[in-house]
Amino acid sequence: MELRTASSPKDVKHYTTQRLREEFLIPQLFFADEVKLVYSHIDRIITGGVMPVKEVIELKAGEELRTEYFLERREMGVINIGGSGKILVDGREYAVGHKEGMYLGMGVKDIAFASEDAFSPAKFYLNSAPAHTSYPTVLIRPEGEAEEGVVIVKDTNKVELGSLEDSNHRTICKYILPGQVESCQLVMGMTSLEPGSVWNTMPSHTHDRRMEVYLYFDMPEDAFVMHYMGEPTETRHIVVRNEQAVISPSWSIHSGSGSRNYTFIWGMVGENQDFDDMDAVANQELM
């Protein structure tokens, strides 16, 4: 498990490009038959990737957590951005398809990941946060029929925003949030940009009560996103490529413009779970 410490905005404005990338970019999350985890001191979030190919991969706590098992004091959200896979949770097997997700509550002991096809492996992206109580473990599907242990994303939690004229026509699909999938503090979802649109989260904002992590994907090898961060009057950028993630502190904006359209998963942890609790930044204020 890789450890990242918190950074002050007073220091960050002096960082070089290399230092920005070292502190905030996660350049690779998916390794064959391995678990990659990054533990950030910013709200104690853990960001990770699991790509089982030939093996069934177990999720262990590791020395860093000082616990018997990974979710002894934590909760976790998972979204599969690869081929069809399976998540085994305390002896129960869940089939998790492309862009389907899961919420796993505090107290779940045994977690393992597998792929249906080694030639098209699942890629399980995860966010984990400290928790104080346990909520039910559920499978989350953007579409389909509800059944026991399965939550279908509500139509009210699929929001179409922006326009092609503003280059930000996008659909937000909220996976984990109050009223749909309950959690202690973790909120997760996915935003997809339509062809011809390249801007996300613009006009930009900050939210002092929550930090955020973005995973960018659905991009060809030669595409990229310019991810903008920093205080509104001290902006910086990081070049992000397919299946790379960026850690965004609560004091930082988190916008992006791509060389083409793309998809990203956002995960938030912190003081509250109010999706609309943000401090807007007018375009004229950015520097």
Coordinates of C-alpha atoms in Angstrom, one line a residue, residues 59-218:
L59 CA -8.2 -8.0 -0.4
K60 CA -6.0 -7.9 2.7
A61 CA -5.7 -5.2 5.4
G62 CA -2.0 -4.9 5.2
E63 CA 0.3 -3.5 7.9
E64 CA -0.8 0.1 7.2
L65 CA -4.3 -0.4 8.6
R66 CA -3.4 -2.3 11.7
T67 CA -6.6 -4.3 11.6
E68 CA -7.5 -7.9 11.3
Y69 CA -9.3 -7.4 8.0
F70 CA -9.7 -4.5 5.4
L71 CA -13.2 -3.4 6.3
E72 CA -12.9 -3.8 10.1
R73 CA -13.2 0.0 10.5
R74 CA -14.0 1.0 6.9
E75 CA -16.5 1.0 4.1
M76 CA -15.9 0.6 0.4
G77 CA -17.3 1.3 -3.0
V78 CA -16.3 -0.6 -6.1
I79 CA -17.0 0.0 -9.8
N80 CA -15.9 -2.4 -12.6
I81 CA -14.6 -0.6 -15.7
G82 CA -13.4 -3.8 -17.4
G83 CA -14.9 -7.1 -18.5
S84 CA -17.4 -9.2 -16.5
G85 CA -16.2 -10.2 -13.1
K86 CA -17.2 -11.5 -9.7
I87 CA -16.8 -10.2 -6.2
L88 CA -16.9 -12.7 -3.4
V89 CA -18.2 -11.2 -0.1
D90 CA -18.2 -13.3 3.0
G91 CA -19.0 -16.4 1.0
R92 CA -21.6 -14.9 -1.3
E93 CA -20.7 -14.4 -5.0
Y94 CA -21.9 -11.3 -6.9
A95 CA -21.6 -11.1 -10.7
V96 CA -20.4 -7.5 -11.5
G97 CA -20.6 -6.5 -15.1
H98 CA -19.0 -3.5 -16.9
K99 CA -19.8 -0.2 -15.2
E100 CA -21.7 -2.0 -12.4
G101 CA -20.7 -1.4 -8.8
M102 CA -20.9 -2.5 -5.2
Y103 CA -21.1 -1.0 -1.8
L104 CA -19.5 -3.1 1.0
G105 CA -20.2 -2.1 4.5
M106 CA -18.1 -2.0 7.6
G107 CA -17.6 -5.5 9.1
V108 CA -17.4 -7.4 5.9
K109 CA -14.5 -9.8 6.5
D110 CA -13.7 -11.8 3.4
I111 CA -13.4 -10.0 0.0
A112 CA -12.1 -11.5 -3.2
F113 CA -12.1 -10.6 -6.9
A114 CA -12.2 -12.7 -10.0
S115 CA -12.8 -12.3 -13.8
E116 CA -15.1 -14.3 -16.0
D117 CA -12.6 -14.2 -19.0
A118 CA -8.8 -13.9 -18.7
F119 CA -8.7 -12.4 -22.2
S120 CA -11.1 -9.6 -21.1
P121 CA -10.4 -9.2 -17.4
A122 CA -12.5 -7.2 -14.9
K123 CA -10.9 -4.0 -13.6
F124 CA -12.3 -3.2 -10.2
Y125 CA -11.8 0.4 -9.1
L126 CA -12.3 1.0 -5.4
N127 CA -12.6 3.9 -2.9
S128 CA -12.6 3.2 0.8
A129 CA -13.2 5.5 3.8
P130 CA -13.3 5.2 7.5
A131 CA -16.7 4.2 8.9
H132 CA -18.5 4.3 12.2
T133 CA -21.4 2.0 11.6
S134 CA -22.3 -0.8 9.2
Y135 CA -24.7 -0.4 6.2
P136 CA -25.9 -3.3 4.0
T137 CA -23.7 -4.6 1.2
V138 CA -25.5 -4.2 -2.2
L139 CA -24.8 -4.7 -5.9
I140 CA -25.4 -1.5 -7.9
R141 CA -26.6 -1.5 -11.5
P142 CA -27.1 1.6 -13.7
E143 CA -30.0 -0.2 -15.4
G144 CA -32.0 -3.4 -15.1
E145 CA -34.5 -5.0 -12.8
A146 CA -34.2 -4.8 -9.0
E147 CA -33.8 -8.1 -7.1
E148 CA -32.7 -9.1 -3.6
G149 CA -29.4 -7.4 -2.8
V150 CA -29.4 -5.3 -6.0
V151 CA -30.1 -1.6 -6.3
I152 CA -30.9 0.0 -9.7
V153 CA -29.8 3.6 -10.0
K154 CA -32.9 5.8 -9.7
D155 CA -33.8 7.9 -12.7
T156 CA -33.6 11.0 -10.4
N157 CA -30.0 10.1 -9.9
K158 CA -29.2 10.2 -13.6
V159 CA -28.7 13.8 -14.5
E160 CA -28.1 15.2 -17.9
L161 CA -26.2 18.5 -17.8
G162 CA -24.4 21.0 -20.1
S163 CA -24.6 21.5 -23.8
L164 CA -22.6 20.8 -27.0
E165 CA -22.3 24.6 -27.5
D166 CA -20.4 24.8 -24.1
S167 CA -18.5 21.6 -24.9
N168 CA -19.8 20.0 -21.7
H169 CA -22.8 17.8 -22.6
R170 CA -22.6 15.1 -20.0
T171 CA -24.6 12.5 -18.0
I172 CA -24.0 12.1 -14.2
C173 CA -24.9 8.7 -12.8
K174 CA -24.9 8.7 -8.9
Y175 CA -24.2 5.2 -7.5
I176 CA -23.6 5.7 -3.7
L177 CA -25.4 8.5 -1.9
P178 CA -28.2 9.0 0.7
G179 CA -31.6 7.7 -0.4
Q180 CA -30.3 5.1 -2.8
V181 CA -27.3 3.3 -1.3
E182 CA -26.6 4.3 2.3
S183 CA -23.1 4.8 3.6
C184 CA -21.3 6.5 6.4
Q185 CA -19.5 9.1 4.4
L186 CA -18.5 7.7 1.0
V187 CA -20.3 9.1 -2.1
M188 CA -19.5 7.7 -5.6
G189 CA -20.7 8.0 -9.2
M190 CA -19.8 8.2 -12.8
T191 CA -19.9 11.0 -15.4
S192 CA -19.8 10.4 -19.1
L193 CA -19.2 13.1 -21.7
E194 CA -20.9 13.0 -25.1
P195 CA -18.9 13.0 -28.3
G196 CA -17.8 16.6 -29.1
S197 CA -17.8 17.6 -25.4
V198 CA -14.5 17.8 -23.4
W199 CA -15.1 19.9 -20.3
N200 CA -16.0 18.4 -16.9
T201 CA -17.0 20.3 -13.7
M202 CA -17.0 23.7 -15.4
P203 CA -17.8 26.2 -14.1
S204 CA -15.5 24.8 -11.4
H205 CA -16.1 24.7 -7.7
T206 CA -14.5 23.6 -4.4
H207 CA -16.1 21.9 -1.4
D208 CA -14.3 22.5 1.9
R209 CA -16.3 19.8 3.6
R210 CA -15.2 17.0 1.2
M211 CA -12.2 15.8 -0.8
E212 CA -12.5 14.0 -4.1
V213 CA -10.8 11.5 -6.3
Y214 CA -11.3 11.3 -10.1
L215 CA -10.5 8.2 -12.2
Y216 CA -10.4 9.1 -15.9
F217 CA -11.0 6.3 -18.5
D218 CA -12.7 5.3 -21.8

